[in-house]
């Protein structure tokens, strides 16, 4: 029985409709799977950020004593601060000043702090209880008290309300980060110290205040509550200055030459392949390279931001070169042809017409490469930047650490109850810097896109 043309047409339409329906079902499934993947990824990122914020934000506030401190002349037996006399040589004045500073350092500043806390308690502390009393205030405060007096010797004989950081164990106890029901043998503070801490907390002598020490102090092992990020921050700043000064000019120049001027032959193909391969090399390999060349062969200072900046420059160069070449390649050939057609040279075409149009992408790639380098830890560990450094570096040649390495060191501290929150706070600071660099990249891209 022969099939009519209309029947064949209907059969073909039905087949097409089934095929389209099947294709649409697959597209819908793929779209839903993609949406689920995005939601899952965003949820995991939100959980990560929420956990870091929940742990880290409380560390920006720290248990602090507000006490009246009496600068007792009977304890501070010092003559007036030296001033340079007329006709006195600088050497003689420096010698007198050094001797005065030495005597100031020998003053029993701890006794002044003990008396201030004892007055706040409103009771007389027996000599055998001094150890329990001194466990309330972090040990670094006696040096801070000395520095305050050296800066203003007119405080002698005066009573001034000062802020002093509580010890790390008291901070943990006050915030409830340790189980109060644990037996005395497992507590980090004695029963007497814990009772005094609770009493001063109820009286308002101990309050949770914003921790400026986290940003203004360097790391400390003897006074854990005073440990801060100032040294690590300056070390990271010096490293980023080295990275920006070296990787951006070298990377952009190399990309311009390879994309616009280099002949297409086997040599340039080999260079391009190696650049792409270097972009995928693990960062720890660059650390090994930096340790062997910059420290082992060139004898540059160990743990110096200069060495860290050179290592991160090597790691960042491939990223900047690839991003710059992609930006140059995105410029339409008609721009080059029009410039050449009106008599511009090859160099004028690139620098007057192509490069300004590619600038948003170049800036974005460069800043993102620098932001990636800011968060690297592994290569810095191999060049010794995990050493304990208690000073703020003054130059890129001074020993220092970096923010990612400081996070690594704090994470391994044995006083987990205190430094777990401190570590999360440092992560928040590092993430803030990286997000700021990313925001700067977006802003620059928008600005130059609007301009051109």
C-alpha positions as a Python dict, from the first residue, in 0.01 Angstrom:
ca = {
    (1, 'X'): (0, 0, 0),
    (2, 'X'): (152, 322, -110),
    (3, 'X'): (203, 609, 141),
    (4, 'X'): (74, 942, 31),
    (5, 'X'): (288, 1256, 28),
    (6, 'X'): (85, 1404, 313),
    (7, 'X'): (146, 1099, 531),
    (8, 'X'): (518, 1114, 464),
    (9, 'X'): (516, 1481, 549),
    (10, 'X'): (332, 1415, 877),
    (11, 'X'): (573, 1136, 968),
    (12, 'X'): (872, 1363, 899),
    (13, 'X'): (721, 1639, 1117),
    (14, 'X'): (659, 1393, 1401),
    (15, 'X'): (1017, 1269, 1378),
    (16, 'X'): (1150, 1625, 1388),
    (17, 'X'): (926, 1713, 1682),
    (18, 'X'): (1048, 1408, 1877),
    (19, 'X'): (1406, 1496, 1798),
    (20, 'X'): (1354, 1858, 1907),
    (21, 'X'): (1176, 1749, 2226),
    (22, 'X'): (1464, 1513, 2309),
    (23, 'X'): (1718, 1787, 2240),
    (24, 'X'): (1527, 2035, 2454),
    (25, 'X'): (1510, 1784, 2741),
    (26, 'X'): (1886, 1737, 2726),
    (27, 'X'): (1940, 2112, 2715),
    (28, 'X'): (1715, 2159, 3019),
    (29, 'X'): (1899, 1885, 3208),
    (30, 'X'): (2234, 2039, 3120),
    (31, 'X'): (2111, 2384, 3223),
    (32, 'X'): (1986, 2251, 3557),
    (33, 'X'): (2311, 2065, 3619),
    (34, 'X'): (2508, 2381, 3540),
    (35, 'X'): (2289, 2587, 3773),
    (36, 'X'): (2330, 2326, 4047),
    (37, 'X'): (2707, 2332, 4001),
    (38, 'X'): (2714, 2712, 4031),
    (39, 'X'): (2488, 2707, 4339),
    (40, 'X'): (2698, 2432, 4498),
    (41, 'X'): (3021, 2620, 4434),
    (42, 'X'): (2881, 2946, 4568),
    (43, 'X'): (2741, 2766, 4873),
    (44, 'X'): (3077, 2608, 4952),
    (45, 'X'): (3252, 2944, 4911),
    (46, 'X'): (2992, 3108, 5136),
    (47, 'X'): (3043, 2837, 5400),
    (48, 'X'): (3420, 2886, 5381),
    (49, 'X'): (3395, 3264, 5419),
    (50, 'X'): (3135, 3233, 5693),
    (51, 'X'): (3352, 2993, 5894),
    (52, 'X'): (3655, 3221, 5859),
    (53, 'X'): (3454, 3529, 5959),
    (54, 'X'): (3290, 3354, 6254),
    (55, 'X'): (3629, 3249, 6390),
    (56, 'X'): (3832, 3553, 6290),
    (57, 'X'): (3611, 3854, 6364),
    (58, 'X'): (3613, 3800, 6745),
    (59, 'X'): (3995, 3811, 6735),
    (60, 'X'): (3981, 4175, 6629),
    (61, 'X'): (3861, 4243, 6985),
    (62, 'X'): (4086, 4147, 7272),
    (63, 'X'): (4059, 4135, 7652),
    (64, 'X'): (4214, 4461, 7778),
    (65, 'X'): (4277, 4601, 8125),
    (66, 'X'): (4171, 4960, 8199),
    (67, 'X'): (4365, 5044, 8514),
    (68, 'X'): (4512, 5347, 8689),
    (69, 'X'): (4890, 5324, 8677),
    (70, 'X'): (5099, 5520, 8926),
    (71, 'X'): (5449, 5601, 8803),
    (72, 'X'): (5608, 5567, 9145),
    (73, 'X'): (5930, 5776, 9185),
    (74, 'X'): (6050, 5526, 9445),
    (75, 'X'): (6049, 5254, 9180),
    (76, 'X'): (6151, 5469, 8882),
    (77, 'X'): (6475, 5606, 9023),
    (78, 'X'): (6586, 5799, 8717),
    (79, 'X'): (6728, 6143, 8667),
    (80, 'X'): (6557, 6369, 8408),
    (81, 'X'): (6578, 6264, 8047),
    (82, 'X'): (6905, 6391, 7894),
    (83, 'X'): (6892, 6692, 7664),
    (84, 'X'): (7175, 6806, 7446),
    (85, 'X'): (7367, 7091, 7604),
    (86, 'X'): (7517, 7380, 7415),
    (87, 'X'): (7866, 7297, 7298),
    (88, 'X'): (7819, 6925, 7362),
    (89, 'X'): (7921, 6694, 7082),
    (90, 'X'): (7671, 6455, 6929),
    (91, 'X'): (7884, 6159, 7037),
    (92, 'X'): (7887, 6270, 7402),
    (93, 'X'): (7513, 6328, 7400),
    (94, 'X'): (7445, 5989, 7241),
    (95, 'X'): (7659, 5823, 7507),
    (96, 'X'): (7470, 5996, 7792),
    (97, 'X'): (7136, 5913, 7631),
    (98, 'X'): (7232, 5547, 7586),
    (99, 'X'): (7330, 5521, 7953),
    (100, 'X'): (6998, 5677, 8058),
    (101, 'X'): (6807, 5434, 7834),
    (102, 'X'): (7000, 5145, 7989),
    (103, 'X'): (6902, 5254, 8340),
    (104, 'X'): (6542, 5298, 8224),
    (105, 'X'): (6544, 4940, 8102),
    (106, 'X'): (6661, 4818, 8443),
    (107, 'X'): (6365, 4974, 8625),
    (108, 'X'): (6125, 4721, 8775),
    (109, 'X'): (5830, 4808, 8549),
    (110, 'X'): (5661, 4482, 8642),
    (111, 'X'): (5623, 4608, 9000),
    (112, 'X'): (5431, 4912, 8873),
    (113, 'X'): (5196, 4687, 8675),
    (114, 'X'): (5152, 4456, 8977),
    (115, 'X'): (5054, 4749, 9194),
    (116, 'X'): (4805, 4879, 8936),
    (117, 'X'): (4631, 4541, 8907),
    (118, 'X'): (4640, 4495, 9283),
    (119, 'X'): (4469, 4831, 9331),
    (120, 'X'): (4204, 4732, 9075),
    (121, 'X'): (4138, 4411, 9272),
    (122, 'X'): (4101, 4610, 9592),
    (123, 'X'): (4290, 4358, 9799),
    (124, 'X'): (4646, 4297, 9909),
    (125, 'X'): (4824, 4025, 9719),
    (126, 'X'): (5063, 3805, 9912),
    (127, 'X'): (5414, 3745, 9772),
    (128, 'X'): (5335, 3380, 9703),
    (129, 'X'): (5045, 3493, 9483),
    (130, 'X'): (5254, 3723, 9262),
    (131, 'X'): (5292, 3456, 8997),
    (132, 'X'): (4914, 3417, 8975),
    (133, 'X'): (4876, 3795, 8961),
    (134, 'X'): (5131, 3837, 8682),
    (135, 'X'): (4951, 3573, 8475),
    (136, 'X'): (4669, 3826, 8424),
    (137, 'X'): (4863, 4078, 8211),
    (138, 'X'): (5074, 3981, 7913),
    (139, 'X'): (5447, 4010, 7974),
    (140, 'X'): (5503, 4252, 7687),
    (141, 'X'): (5318, 4530, 7867),
    (142, 'X'): (5615, 4608, 8091),
    (143, 'X'): (5815, 4702, 7782),
    (144, 'X'): (5524, 4908, 7651),
    (145, 'X'): (5510, 5087, 7987),
    (146, 'X'): (5883, 5157, 7969),
    (147, 'X'): (5853, 5297, 7617),
    (148, 'X'): (5562, 5517, 7723),
    (149, 'X'): (5765, 5665, 8007),
    (150, 'X'): (6074, 5714, 7788),
    (151, 'X'): (5856, 5904, 7541),
    (152, 'X'): (5705, 6122, 7814),
    (153, 'X'): (5919, 6136, 8133),
    (154, 'X'): (5680, 6396, 8280),
    (155, 'X'): (5459, 6101, 8384),
    (156, 'X'): (5687, 6047, 8685),
    (157, 'X'): (5480, 6080, 9001),
    (158, 'X'): (5148, 6089, 8810),
    (159, 'X'): (4857, 5844, 8799),
    (160, 'X'): (4729, 5777, 8449),
    (161, 'X'): (4458, 5541, 8323),
    (162, 'X'): (4620, 5308, 8073),
    (163, 'X'): (4512, 5015, 7859),
    (164, 'X'): (4708, 4694, 7898),
    (165, 'X'): (4651, 4369, 7714),
    (166, 'X'): (4543, 4070, 7915),
    (167, 'X'): (4747, 3755, 7870),
    (168, 'X'): (4647, 3513, 7596),
    (169, 'X'): (4517, 3259, 7849),
    (170, 'X'): (4304, 3524, 8023),
    (171, 'X'): (4166, 3633, 7684),
    (172, 'X'): (4069, 3273, 7611),
    (173, 'X'): (3912, 3236, 7956),
    (174, 'X'): (3711, 3558, 7938),
    (175, 'X'): (3579, 3483, 7588),
    (176, 'X'): (3475, 3131, 7690),
    (177, 'X'): (3698, 2957, 7437),
    (178, 'X'): (3796, 2696, 7694),
    (179, 'X'): (3577, 2457, 7891),
    (180, 'X'): (3536, 2605, 8240),
    (181, 'X'): (3439, 2266, 8380),
    (182, 'X'): (3779, 2112, 8314),
    (183, 'X'): (3973, 2010, 8626),
    (184, 'X'): (4247, 2241, 8754),
    (185, 'X'): (4518, 2010, 8623),
    (186, 'X'): (4398, 2069, 8267),
    (187, 'X'): (4340, 2443, 8297),
    (188, 'X'): (4597, 2686, 8159),
    (189, 'X'): (4547, 2927, 8451),
    (190, 'X'): (4551, 2866, 8823),
    (191, 'X'): (4226, 2876, 9018),
    (192, 'X'): (4327, 3205, 9181),
    (193, 'X'): (4406, 3371, 8845),
    (194, 'X'): (4076, 3253, 8700),
    (195, 'X'): (3887, 3391, 8999),
    (196, 'X'): (4063, 3727, 8970),
    (197, 'X'): (3995, 3741, 8596),
    (198, 'X'): (3623, 3681, 8652),
    (199, 'X'): (3617, 3942, 8929),
    (200, 'X'): (3786, 4209, 8714),
    (201, 'X'): (3561, 4120, 8422),
    (202, 'X'): (3252, 4176, 8637),
    (203, 'X'): (3393, 4506, 8762),
    (204, 'X'): (3451, 4628, 8407),
    (205, 'X'): (3827, 4652, 8458),
    (206, 'X'): (3871, 4395, 8181),
    (207, 'X'): (3685, 4482, 7862),
    (208, 'X'): (3688, 4356, 7507),
    (209, 'X'): (3847, 4636, 7303),
    (210, 'X'): (3944, 4662, 6939),
    (211, 'X'): (4289, 4508, 6903),
    (212, 'X'): (4522, 4766, 6751),
    (213, 'X'): (4813, 4543, 6853),
    (214, 'X'): (4710, 4298, 6582),
    (215, 'X'): (4803, 4560, 6323),
    (216, 'X'): (5074, 4762, 6499),
    (217, 'X'): (5283, 4495, 6674),
    (218, 'X'): (5523, 4239, 6535),
    (219, 'X'): (5513, 3868, 6610),
    (220, 'X'): (5605, 3762, 6963),
    (221, 'X'): (5677, 3433, 7131),
    (222, 'X'): (5725, 3556, 7486),
    (223, 'X'): (5413, 3776, 7491),
    (224, 'X'): (5160, 3589, 7281),
    (225, 'X'): (4876, 3835, 7337),
    (226, 'X'): (5091, 4112, 7185),
    (227, 'X'): (5163, 3922, 6863),
    (228, 'X'): (5069, 4120, 6554),
    (229, 'X'): (5102, 4144, 6178),
    (230, 'X'): (5308, 4463, 6138),
    (231, 'X'): (5631, 4285, 6042),
    (232, 'X'): (5456, 4041, 5807),
    (233, 'X'): (5258, 4322, 5646),
    (234, 'X'): (5569, 4527, 5573),
    (235, 'X'): (5747, 4218, 5442),
    (236, 'X'): (5459, 4149, 5202),
    (237, 'X'): (5455, 4517, 5100),
    (238, 'X'): (5826, 4514, 5013),
    (239, 'X'): (5784, 4190, 4820),
    (240, 'X'): (5493, 4327, 4620),
    (241, 'X'): (5696, 4639, 4537),
    (242, 'X'): (5972, 4416, 4399),
    (243, 'X'): (5720, 4204, 4206),
    (244, 'X'): (5547, 4507, 4053),
    (245, 'X'): (5876, 4679, 3966),
    (246, 'X'): (6015, 4369, 3789),
    (247, 'X'): (5738, 4142, 3666),
    (248, 'X'): (5506, 4402, 3512),
    (249, 'X'): (5764, 4581, 3288),
    (250, 'X'): (5939, 4255, 3193),
    (251, 'X'): (5616, 4064, 3135),
    (252, 'X'): (5444, 4334, 2931),
    (253, 'X'): (5757, 4405, 2722),
    (254, 'X'): (5810, 4035, 2651),
    (255, 'X'): (5448, 3991, 2548),
    (256, 'X'): (5458, 4292, 2316),
    (257, 'X'): (5771, 4165, 2144),
    (258, 'X'): (5645, 3809, 2106),
    (259, 'X'): (5303, 3914, 1978),
    (260, 'X'): (5388, 4213, 1759),
    (261, 'X'): (5752, 4199, 1653),
    (262, 'X'): (5900, 3849, 1692),
    (263, 'X'): (5932, 3641, 1375),
    (264, 'X'): (5728, 3323, 1363),
    (265, 'X'): (5985, 3044, 1368),
    (266, 'X'): (6081, 2743, 1575),
    (267, 'X'): (6264, 2950, 1834),
    (268, 'X'): (5963, 3168, 1916),
    (269, 'X'): (5739, 2860, 1913),
    (270, 'X'): (5972, 2699, 2167),
    (271, 'X'): (5964, 3014, 2383),
    (272, 'X'): (5583, 3024, 2374),
    (273, 'X'): (5558, 2657, 2472),
    (274, 'X'): (5794, 2708, 2765),
    (275, 'X'): (5602, 3015, 2884),
    (276, 'X'): (5278, 2818, 2884),
    (277, 'X'): (5450, 2532, 3067),
    (278, 'X'): (5598, 2765, 3329),
    (279, 'X'): (5251, 2903, 3403),
    (280, 'X'): (5149, 2550, 3513),
    (281, 'X'): (5459, 2473, 3721),
    (282, 'X'): (5383, 2436, 4097),
    (283, 'X'): (5495, 2737, 4300),
    (284, 'X'): (5716, 2527, 4524),
    (285, 'X'): (5945, 2461, 4226),
    (286, 'X'): (6009, 2834, 4198),
    (287, 'X'): (6097, 2830, 4566),
    (288, 'X'): (6358, 2561, 4505),
    (289, 'X'): (6495, 2762, 4213),
    (290, 'X'): (6514, 3079, 4423),
    (291, 'X'): (6684, 2900, 4712),
    (292, 'X'): (6950, 2751, 4485),
    (293, 'X'): (7020, 3061, 4272),
    (294, 'X'): (6945, 3371, 4479),
    (295, 'X'): (7057, 3233, 4816),
    (296, 'X'): (7294, 2949, 4732),
    (297, 'X'): (7473, 3105, 4434),
    (298, 'X'): (7423, 3483, 4455),
    (299, 'X'): (7444, 3483, 4837),
    (300, 'X'): (7153, 3721, 4886),
    (301, 'X'): (7026, 3762, 5245),
    (302, 'X'): (6818, 3479, 5383),
    (303, 'X'): (6454, 3563, 5466),
    (304, 'X'): (6480, 3899, 5287),
    (305, 'X'): (6176, 4045, 5103),
    (306, 'X'): (6406, 4109, 4805),
    (307, 'X'): (6462, 3736, 4759),
    (308, 'X'): (6093, 3665, 4810),
    (309, 'X'): (6005, 3931, 4553),
    (310, 'X'): (6250, 3783, 4299),
    (311, 'X'): (6105, 3434, 4346),
    (312, 'X'): (5747, 3561, 4312),
    (313, 'X'): (5852, 3763, 4006),
    (314, 'X'): (5964, 3443, 3833),
    (315, 'X'): (5634, 3281, 3924),
    (316, 'X'): (5422, 3577, 3808),
    (317, 'X'): (5598, 3649, 3476),
    (318, 'X'): (5429, 3369, 3272),
    (319, 'X'): (5083, 3478, 3392),
    (320, 'X'): (5141, 3842, 3296),
    (321, 'X'): (5291, 3747, 2957),
    (322, 'X'): (4997, 3520, 2869),
    (323, 'X'): (4737, 3778, 2984),
    (324, 'X'): (4909, 4060, 2794),
    (325, 'X'): (4935, 3856, 2473),
    (326, 'X'): (4566, 3765, 2497),
    (327, 'X'): (4479, 4134, 2535),
    (328, 'X'): (4693, 4231, 2235),
    (329, 'X'): (4545, 3950, 2028),
    (330, 'X'): (4192, 4070, 2103),
    (331, 'X'): (4251, 4403, 1925),
    (332, 'X'): (4101, 4384, 1571),
    (333, 'X'): (4356, 4367, 1284),
    (334, 'X'): (4177, 4661, 1124),
    (335, 'X'): (4328, 4892, 1390),
    (336, 'X'): (4678, 4792, 1284),
    (337, 'X'): (4596, 4811, 914),
    (338, 'X'): (4441, 5157, 947),
    (339, 'X'): (4743, 5289, 1138),
    (340, 'X'): (4986, 5146, 886),
    (341, 'X'): (4770, 5279, 603),
    (342, 'X'): (4807, 5640, 719),
    (343, 'X'): (5184, 5611, 740),
    (344, 'X'): (5250, 5505, 1100),
    (345, 'X'): (5553, 5288, 1162),
    (346, 'X'): (5526, 4944, 1323),
    (347, 'X'): (5638, 5082, 1659),
    (348, 'X'): (5395, 5375, 1638),
    (349, 'X'): (5113, 5138, 1547),
    (350, 'X'): (5176, 4923, 1851),
    (351, 'X'): (5243, 5192, 2113),
    (352, 'X'): (5004, 5464, 1987),
    (353, 'X'): (4707, 5254, 1877),
    (354, 'X'): (4716, 4889, 1983),
    (355, 'X'): (4863, 4919, 2332),
    (356, 'X'): (4618, 5184, 2462),
    (357, 'X'): (4324, 4969, 2350),
    (358, 'X'): (4475, 4659, 2514),
    (359, 'X'): (4560, 4842, 2836),
    (360, 'X'): (4248, 4735, 3034),
    (361, 'X'): (4322, 4367, 2979),
    (362, 'X'): (4694, 4417, 3050),
    (363, 'X'): (4623, 4593, 3379),
    (364, 'X'): (4371, 4330, 3481),
    (365, 'X'): (4610, 4044, 3408),
    (366, 'X'): (4900, 4216, 3584),
    (367, 'X'): (4705, 4298, 3899),
    (368, 'X'): (4555, 3949, 3920),
    (369, 'X'): (4905, 3803, 3881),
    (370, 'X'): (5033, 4023, 4164),
    (371, 'X'): (4732, 3927, 4380),
    (372, 'X'): (4811, 3560, 4321),
    (373, 'X'): (5171, 3618, 4426),
    (374, 'X'): (5053, 3795, 4743),
    (375, 'X'): (4889, 3476, 4868),
    (376, 'X'): (5174, 3235, 4794),
    (377, 'X'): (5331, 3050, 5085),
    (378, 'X'): (5526, 2746, 4959),
    (379, 'X'): (5808, 2928, 4772),
    (380, 'X'): (5860, 3164, 5068),
    (381, 'X'): (5905, 2875, 5310),
    (382, 'X'): (6193, 2741, 5101),
    (383, 'X'): (6386, 3068, 5114),
    (384, 'X'): (6367, 3092, 5492),
    (385, 'X'): (6088, 3345, 5538),
    (386, 'X'): (5929, 3120, 5801),
    (387, 'X'): (6197, 3224, 6053),
    (388, 'X'): (6083, 3411, 6361),
    (389, 'X'): (6148, 3784, 6308),
    (390, 'X'): (6044, 4025, 6583),
    (391, 'X'): (6128, 4349, 6399),
    (392, 'X'): (5958, 4550, 6127),
    (393, 'X'): (6182, 4545, 5816),
    (394, 'X'): (6311, 4885, 5713),
    (395, 'X'): (6440, 4785, 5368),
    (396, 'X'): (6387, 4492, 5128),
    (397, 'X'): (6722, 4352, 5246),
    (398, 'X'): (6618, 4316, 5611),
    (399, 'X'): (6498, 3983, 5745),
    (400, 'X'): (6122, 3954, 5746),
    (401, 'X'): (5827, 3725, 5706),
    (402, 'X'): (5509, 3762, 5498),
    (403, 'X'): (5137, 3749, 5564),
    (404, 'X'): (5079, 3397, 5422),
    (405, 'X'): (5380, 3264, 5614),
    (406, 'X'): (5264, 3435, 5934),
    (407, 'X'): (4930, 3258, 5894),
    (408, 'X'): (5117, 2930, 5852),
    (409, 'X'): (5324, 2993, 6167),
    (410, 'X'): (5026, 3095, 6381),
    (411, 'X'): (4827, 2796, 6263),
    (412, 'X'): (5092, 2567, 6414),
    (413, 'X'): (5115, 2747, 6748),
    (414, 'X'): (5057, 2520, 7047),
    (415, 'X'): (4812, 2764, 7213),
    (416, 'X'): (4534, 2664, 6976),
    (417, 'X'): (4251, 2825, 7175),
    (418, 'X'): (4402, 3169, 7122),
    (419, 'X'): (4577, 3143, 6785),
    (420, 'X'): (4299, 2964, 6598),
    (421, 'X'): (4096, 3286, 6602),
    (422, 'X'): (4413, 3491, 6548),
    (423, 'X'): (4492, 3285, 6237),
    (424, 'X'): (4145, 3340, 6096),
    (425, 'X'): (4181, 3714, 6162),
    (426, 'X'): (4509, 3717, 5966),
    (427, 'X'): (4334, 3529, 5683),
    (428, 'X'): (4066, 3799, 5679),
    (429, 'X'): (4335, 4067, 5648),
    (430, 'X'): (4504, 3877, 5362),
    (431, 'X'): (4173, 3818, 5184),
    (432, 'X'): (4091, 4186, 5225),
    (433, 'X'): (4414, 4283, 5050),
    (434, 'X'): (4358, 4034, 4769),
    (435, 'X'): (3996, 4142, 4719),
    (436, 'X'): (4112, 4504, 4715),
    (437, 'X'): (4358, 4424, 4436),
    (438, 'X'): (4084, 4243, 4242),
    (439, 'X'): (3850, 4539, 4289),
    (440, 'X'): (4127, 4770, 4168),
    (441, 'X'): (4168, 4556, 3856),
    (442, 'X'): (3795, 4574, 3783),
    (443, 'X'): (3788, 4950, 3842),
    (444, 'X'): (4084, 5014, 3614),
    (445, 'X'): (3933, 4797, 3343),
    (446, 'X'): (3603, 4984, 3357),
    (447, 'X'): (3778, 5320, 3362),
    (448, 'X'): (3992, 5257, 3057),
    (449, 'X'): (3713, 5083, 2868),
    (450, 'X'): (3498, 5392, 2919),
    (451, 'X'): (3784, 5614, 2815),
    (452, 'X'): (3841, 5435, 2486),
}
